[in-house]
PDB file of C-alpha atoms in Angstrom:
ATOM      1  CA  UNK D   1       0.000   0.000   0.000  1.00 98.00           C
ATOM      2  CA  UNK D   2       1.433   3.395  -1.023  1.00 98.00           C
ATOM      3  CA  UNK D   3       0.855   6.541   1.050  1.00 98.00           C
ATOM      4  CA  UNK D   4       1.207  10.228   0.147  1.00 98.00           C
ATOM      5  CA  UNK D   5       1.402  12.538   3.179  1.00 98.00           C
ATOM      6  CA  UNK D   6       1.007  16.318   3.196  1.00 98.00           C
ATOM      7  CA  UNK D   7      -0.040  19.136   5.481  1.00 98.00           C
ATOM      8  CA  UNK D   8      -0.332  22.907   5.688  1.00 98.00           C
ATOM      9  CA  UNK D   9      -1.184  23.619   2.067  1.00 97.00           C
ATOM     10  CA  UNK D  10      -2.649  27.050   2.954  1.00 96.00           C
ATOM     11  CA  UNK D  11      -4.146  27.558  -0.512  1.00 95.00           C
ATOM     12  CA  UNK D  12      -4.524  30.075  -2.041  1.00 91.00           C
ATOM     13  CA  UNK D  13      -2.716  32.222   0.550  1.00 88.00           C
ATOM     14  CA  UNK D  14       0.763  30.637   0.387  1.00 83.00           C
ATOM     15  CA  UNK D  15       0.585  29.390  -3.216  1.00 89.00           C
ATOM     16  CA  UNK D  16      -1.921  29.477  -6.044  1.00 92.00           C
ATOM     17  CA  UNK D  17      -2.020  25.687  -6.483  1.00 94.00           C
ATOM     18  CA  UNK D  18      -0.532  22.444  -5.250  1.00 96.00           C
ATOM     19  CA  UNK D  19       2.847  21.675  -6.846  1.00 96.00           C
ATOM     20  CA  UNK D  20       2.657  19.664 -10.064  1.00 96.00           C
ATOM     21  CA  UNK D  21       4.960  16.963  -8.640  1.00 96.00           C
ATOM     22  CA  UNK D  22       2.496  16.357  -5.828  1.00 96.00           C
ATOM     23  CA  UNK D  23      -0.490  16.245  -8.190  1.00 97.00           C
ATOM     24  CA  UNK D  24       1.326  13.731 -10.412  1.00 97.00           C
ATOM     25  CA  UNK D  25       1.750  11.383  -7.442  1.00 97.00           C
ATOM     26  CA  UNK D  26      -1.953  11.342  -6.499  1.00 97.00           C
ATOM     27  CA  UNK D  27      -3.015   8.537  -8.868  1.00 96.00           C
ATOM     28  CA  UNK D  28      -0.160   6.325  -7.635  1.00 97.00           C
ATOM     29  CA  UNK D  29      -1.105   6.584  -3.945  1.00 98.00           C
ATOM     30  CA  UNK D  30      -3.534   4.143  -2.402  1.00 98.00           C
ATOM     31  CA  UNK D  31      -4.125   6.591   0.450  1.00 98.00           C
ATOM     32  CA  UNK D  32      -3.570  10.357   0.602  1.00 98.00           C
ATOM     33  CA  UNK D  33      -3.231  11.900   4.070  1.00 98.00           C
ATOM     34  CA  UNK D  34      -3.632  15.637   4.760  1.00 98.00           C
ATOM     35  CA  UNK D  35      -2.880  16.828   8.302  1.00 98.00           C
ATOM     36  CA  UNK D  36      -4.810  20.097   8.182  1.00 98.00           C
ATOM     37  CA  UNK D  37      -4.558  23.787   7.338  1.00 98.00           C
ATOM     38  CA  UNK D  38      -6.101  23.387   3.915  1.00 98.00           C
ATOM     39  CA  UNK D  39      -7.587  26.921   4.156  1.00 97.00           C
ATOM     40  CA  UNK D  40      -9.793  26.486   1.049  1.00 96.00           C
ATOM     41  CA  UNK D  41     -12.513  24.000   0.158  1.00 97.00           C
ATOM     42  CA  UNK D  42     -11.217  23.681  -3.415  1.00 97.00           C
ATOM     43  CA  UNK D  43      -8.147  21.763  -2.231  1.00 97.00           C
ATOM     44  CA  UNK D  44     -10.289  19.334  -0.248  1.00 98.00           C
ATOM     45  CA  UNK D  45     -12.568  18.834  -3.268  1.00 98.00           C
ATOM     46  CA  UNK D  46      -9.586  18.319  -5.582  1.00 97.00           C
ATOM     47  CA  UNK D  47      -7.982  15.710  -3.343  1.00 98.00           C
ATOM     48  CA  UNK D  48     -11.290  13.908  -2.807  1.00 97.00           C
ATOM     49  CA  UNK D  49     -11.834  13.737  -6.579  1.00 97.00           C
ATOM     50  CA  UNK D  50      -8.313  12.577  -7.452  1.00 97.00           C
ATOM     51  CA  UNK D  51      -7.480  10.275  -4.533  1.00 98.00           C
ATOM     52  CA  UNK D  52      -8.412   6.630  -4.214  1.00 97.00           C
ATOM     53  CA  UNK D  53      -8.819   7.254  -0.496  1.00 98.00           C
ATOM     54  CA  UNK D  54      -8.358  10.508   1.421  1.00 98.00           C
ATOM     55  CA  UNK D  55      -7.839  10.804   5.164  1.00 98.00           C
ATOM     56  CA  UNK D  56      -7.794  14.390   6.397  1.00 98.00           C
ATOM     57  CA  UNK D  57      -8.339  16.602   9.417  1.00 98.00           C
ATOM     58  CA  UNK D  58      -8.899  20.293   9.915  1.00 98.00           C
ATOM     59  CA  UNK D  59      -6.242  22.642  11.238  1.00 98.00           C
ATOM     60  CA  UNK D  60      -6.242  25.869  13.210  1.00 98.00           C
ATOM     61  CA  UNK D  61      -6.464  27.993  10.025  1.00 97.00           C
ATOM     62  CA  UNK D  62      -9.448  26.088   8.628  1.00 98.00           C
ATOM     63  CA  UNK D  63     -12.812  27.796   8.828  1.00 97.00           C
ATOM     64  CA  UNK D  64     -16.294  26.465   9.590  1.00 98.00           C
ATOM     65  CA  UNK D  65     -16.898  24.985   6.120  1.00 98.00           C
ATOM     66  CA  UNK D  66     -13.817  22.749   6.353  1.00 98.00           C
ATOM     67  CA  UNK D  67     -14.523  21.912  10.002  1.00 98.00           C
ATOM     68  CA  UNK D  68     -18.013  20.774   8.988  1.00 98.00           C
ATOM     69  CA  UNK D  69     -16.506  18.273   6.520  1.00 98.00           C
ATOM     70  CA  UNK D  70     -13.407  17.105   8.398  1.00 98.00           C
ATOM     71  CA  UNK D  71     -12.704  15.776  11.895  1.00 98.00           C
ATOM     72  CA  UNK D  72     -10.165  17.197  14.334  1.00 98.00           C
ATOM     73  CA  UNK D  73      -8.619  13.723  14.677  1.00 98.00           C
ATOM     74  CA  UNK D  74      -8.870  10.876  12.155  1.00 98.00           C
ATOM     75  CA  UNK D  75      -8.061   7.217  12.726  1.00 98.00           C
ATOM     76  CA  UNK D  76      -7.862   4.379  10.230  1.00 98.00           C
ATOM     77  CA  UNK D  77      -6.450   0.889  10.011  1.00 98.00           C
ATOM     78  CA  UNK D  78      -4.447   0.502   6.827  1.00 98.00           C
ATOM     79  CA  UNK D  79      -3.265  -3.022   6.012  1.00 97.00           C
ATOM     80  CA  UNK D  80      -2.630  -3.738   9.692  1.00 97.00           C
ATOM     81  CA  UNK D  81      -1.136  -0.323  10.569  1.00 98.00           C
ATOM     82  CA  UNK D  82      -3.156   1.781  13.007  1.00 98.00           C
ATOM     83  CA  UNK D  83      -2.860   5.351  11.682  1.00 98.00           C
ATOM     84  CA  UNK D  84      -3.904   8.581  13.334  1.00 98.00           C
ATOM     85  CA  UNK D  85      -3.938  12.115  11.919  1.00 98.00           C
ATOM     86  CA  UNK D  86      -4.110  15.392  13.854  1.00 98.00           C
ATOM     87  CA  UNK D  87      -3.002  18.910  13.026  1.00 98.00           C
ATOM     88  CA  UNK D  88      -1.361  20.134  16.245  1.00 97.00           C
ATOM     89  CA  UNK D  89       0.764  18.224  18.740  1.00 97.00           C
ATOM     90  CA  UNK D  90       2.260  21.108  20.731  1.00 95.00           C
ATOM     91  CA  UNK D  91       5.901  22.017  21.271  1.00 95.00           C
ATOM     92  CA  UNK D  92       8.673  19.807  19.938  1.00 95.00           C
ATOM     93  CA  UNK D  93      10.024  19.245  23.446  1.00 96.00           C
ATOM     94  CA  UNK D  94       8.170  16.322  24.977  1.00 96.00           C
ATOM     95  CA  UNK D  95       6.189  15.590  21.791  1.00 97.00           C
ATOM     96  CA  UNK D  96       6.870  11.847  21.762  1.00 96.00           C
ATOM     97  CA  UNK D  97       5.696  11.353  25.342  1.00 96.00           C
ATOM     98  CA  UNK D  98       2.610  13.584  24.941  1.00 96.00           C
ATOM     99  CA  UNK D  99       1.525  11.907  21.721  1.00 97.00           C
ATOM    100  CA  UNK D 100       2.049   8.391  23.078  1.00 96.00           C
ATOM    101  CA  UNK D 101      -0.163   9.305  26.049  1.00 96.00           C
ATOM    102  CA  UNK D 102      -2.807  11.072  23.947  1.00 96.00           C
ATOM    103  CA  UNK D 103      -2.955   8.450  21.191  1.00 97.00           C
ATOM    104  CA  UNK D 104      -2.534   5.006  22.761  1.00 95.00           C
ATOM    105  CA  UNK D 105      -2.998   2.108  20.399  1.00 95.00           C
ATOM    106  CA  UNK D 106      -1.692   3.873  17.287  1.00 97.00           C
ATOM    107  CA  UNK D 107       1.306   2.732  15.266  1.00 98.00           C
ATOM    108  CA  UNK D 108       1.723   5.984  13.294  1.00 98.00           C
ATOM    109  CA  UNK D 109       0.619   9.560  13.958  1.00 98.00           C
ATOM    110  CA  UNK D 110       0.761  12.087  11.112  1.00 98.00           C
ATOM    111  CA  UNK D 111       0.648  15.728  12.181  1.00 98.00           C
ATOM    112  CA  UNK D 112       1.292  19.193  10.795  1.00 98.00           C
ATOM    113  CA  UNK D 113       1.151  22.798  12.000  1.00 97.00           C
ATOM    114  CA  UNK D 114       4.870  23.590  12.276  1.00 97.00           C
ATOM    115  CA  UNK D 115       5.732  23.200   8.551  1.00 96.00           C
ATOM    116  CA  UNK D 116       8.866  21.435   9.813  1.00 96.00           C
ATOM    117  CA  UNK D 117       9.425  17.841   8.660  1.00 97.00           C
ATOM    118  CA  UNK D 118       9.599  15.415  11.576  1.00 98.00           C
ATOM    119  CA  UNK D 119      10.244  11.686  11.889  1.00 98.00           C
ATOM    120  CA  UNK D 120      10.685  10.170  15.322  1.00 97.00           C
ATOM    121  CA  UNK D 121       9.545   7.216  17.375  1.00 96.00           C
ATOM    122  CA  UNK D 122       8.063   7.498  20.851  1.00 94.00           C
ATOM    123  CA  UNK D 123       8.696   4.984  23.585  1.00 86.00           C
ATOM    124  CA  UNK D 124       6.316   2.143  22.913  1.00 83.00           C
ATOM    125  CA  UNK D 125       6.947   2.415  19.135  1.00 90.00           C
ATOM    126  CA  UNK D 126       4.507   5.181  18.063  1.00 97.00           C
ATOM    127  CA  UNK D 127       6.009   6.666  14.876  1.00 98.00           C
ATOM    128  CA  UNK D 128       5.484  10.435  14.544  1.00 98.00           C
ATOM    129  CA  UNK D 129       5.577  11.963  11.053  1.00 98.00           C
ATOM    130  CA  UNK D 130       5.200  15.561   9.917  1.00 98.00           C
ATOM    131  CA  UNK D 131       5.478  15.989   6.131  1.00 98.00           C
ATOM    132  CA  UNK D 132       6.195  19.720   6.361  1.00 98.00           C
ATOM    133  CA  UNK D 133       4.387  21.848   3.782  1.00 98.00           C
ATOM    134  CA  UNK D 134       4.421  21.544  -0.019  1.00 97.00           C
ATOM    135  CA  UNK D 135       3.530  25.227  -0.416  1.00 97.00           C
ATOM    136  CA  UNK D 136       4.939  27.206   2.542  1.00 95.00           C
ATOM    137  CA  UNK D 137       8.455  26.366   3.669  1.00 92.00           C
ATOM    138  CA  UNK D 138       8.528  29.070   6.363  1.00 89.00           C
ATOM    139  CA  UNK D 139      12.033  28.862   7.856  1.00 88.00           C
ATOM    140  CA  UNK D 140      12.853  25.560   6.163  1.00 93.00           C
ATOM    141  CA  UNK D 141      15.136  25.366   3.117  1.00 94.00           C
ATOM    142  CA  UNK D 142      12.512  23.511   1.009  1.00 95.00           C
ATOM    143  CA  UNK D 143       8.815  22.864   0.695  1.00 97.00           C
ATOM    144  CA  UNK D 144       8.268  19.174   1.424  1.00 98.00           C
ATOM    145  CA  UNK D 145       5.934  16.185   1.549  1.00 98.00           C
ATOM    146  CA  UNK D 146       6.328  12.508   2.479  1.00 98.00           C
ATOM    147  CA  UNK D 147       5.695   9.187   0.822  1.00 98.00           C
ATOM    148  CA  UNK D 148       5.638   5.840   2.594  1.00 98.00           C
ATOM    149  CA  UNK D 149       4.510   2.280   2.099  1.00 98.00           C
ATOM    150  CA  UNK D 150       2.836  -0.334   4.231  1.00 98.00           C
ATOM    151  CA  UNK D 151       4.153  -3.852   3.781  1.00 97.00           C
ATOM    152  CA  UNK D 152       3.345  -6.887   5.928  1.00 95.00           C
ATOM    153  CA  UNK D 153       1.576  -4.723   8.507  1.00 96.00           C
ATOM    154  CA  UNK D 154       4.531  -2.342   8.913  1.00 97.00           C
ATOM    155  CA  UNK D 155       5.252   1.202   7.771  1.00 97.00           C
ATOM    156  CA  UNK D 156       8.227   1.146   5.400  1.00 97.00           C
ATOM    157  CA  UNK D 157       9.994   3.284   2.809  1.00 97.00           C
ATOM    158  CA  UNK D 158       9.301   6.626   4.516  1.00 98.00           C
ATOM    159  CA  UNK D 159      10.815   9.264   2.231  1.00 98.00           C
ATOM    160  CA  UNK D 160      10.920  13.048   2.561  1.00 98.00           C
ATOM    161  CA  UNK D 161      10.616  14.795  -0.794  1.00 98.00           C
ATOM    162  CA  UNK D 162      12.008  18.280  -1.324  1.00 97.00           C
ATOM    163  CA  UNK D 163      10.211  20.376  -3.890  1.00 96.00           C
ATOM    164  CA  UNK D 164      12.050  22.748  -6.223  1.00 89.00           C
ATOM    165  CA  UNK D 165      11.609  26.473  -5.532  1.00 83.00           C
ATOM    166  CA  UNK D 166       8.510  28.019  -7.106  1.00 73.00           C
ATOM    167  CA  UNK D 167       9.066  30.300 -10.049  1.00 64.00           C
TER     168      UNK D 167
END
């Protein structure tokens, strides 16, 4: 099973559209995950139309229309992997412990908010992933997103992708 992970798209404020590289990957992903801060309904509609399966949550910058269509926290079992998605997890310091306590029973938690890519494992084996942002790099050198796979009930092949600068 192939996963495409993104967050913090902030369209159309931070960019006019999703990067072409990201759009080209949509048909190859079995599951697309968006960890919030969509900002516009058009991005949600686009990903719902083009994704085989979409798992998304709302973020702090998402208004009432997005909050009406998306949960604050999403959970799904994907080929034996228990996945959770949330936008905010708080400060980096202590994140692993807080998330393990808040989300017992998960194997993987995808989050956003900071626009900073993150890949760590909490005690008890909860894997924490933040794909960064494909449209707003903030203080990071690149805009980013993640791909991963699930094989034999395990998350594998987690890869951070750096996007070229926008012209």
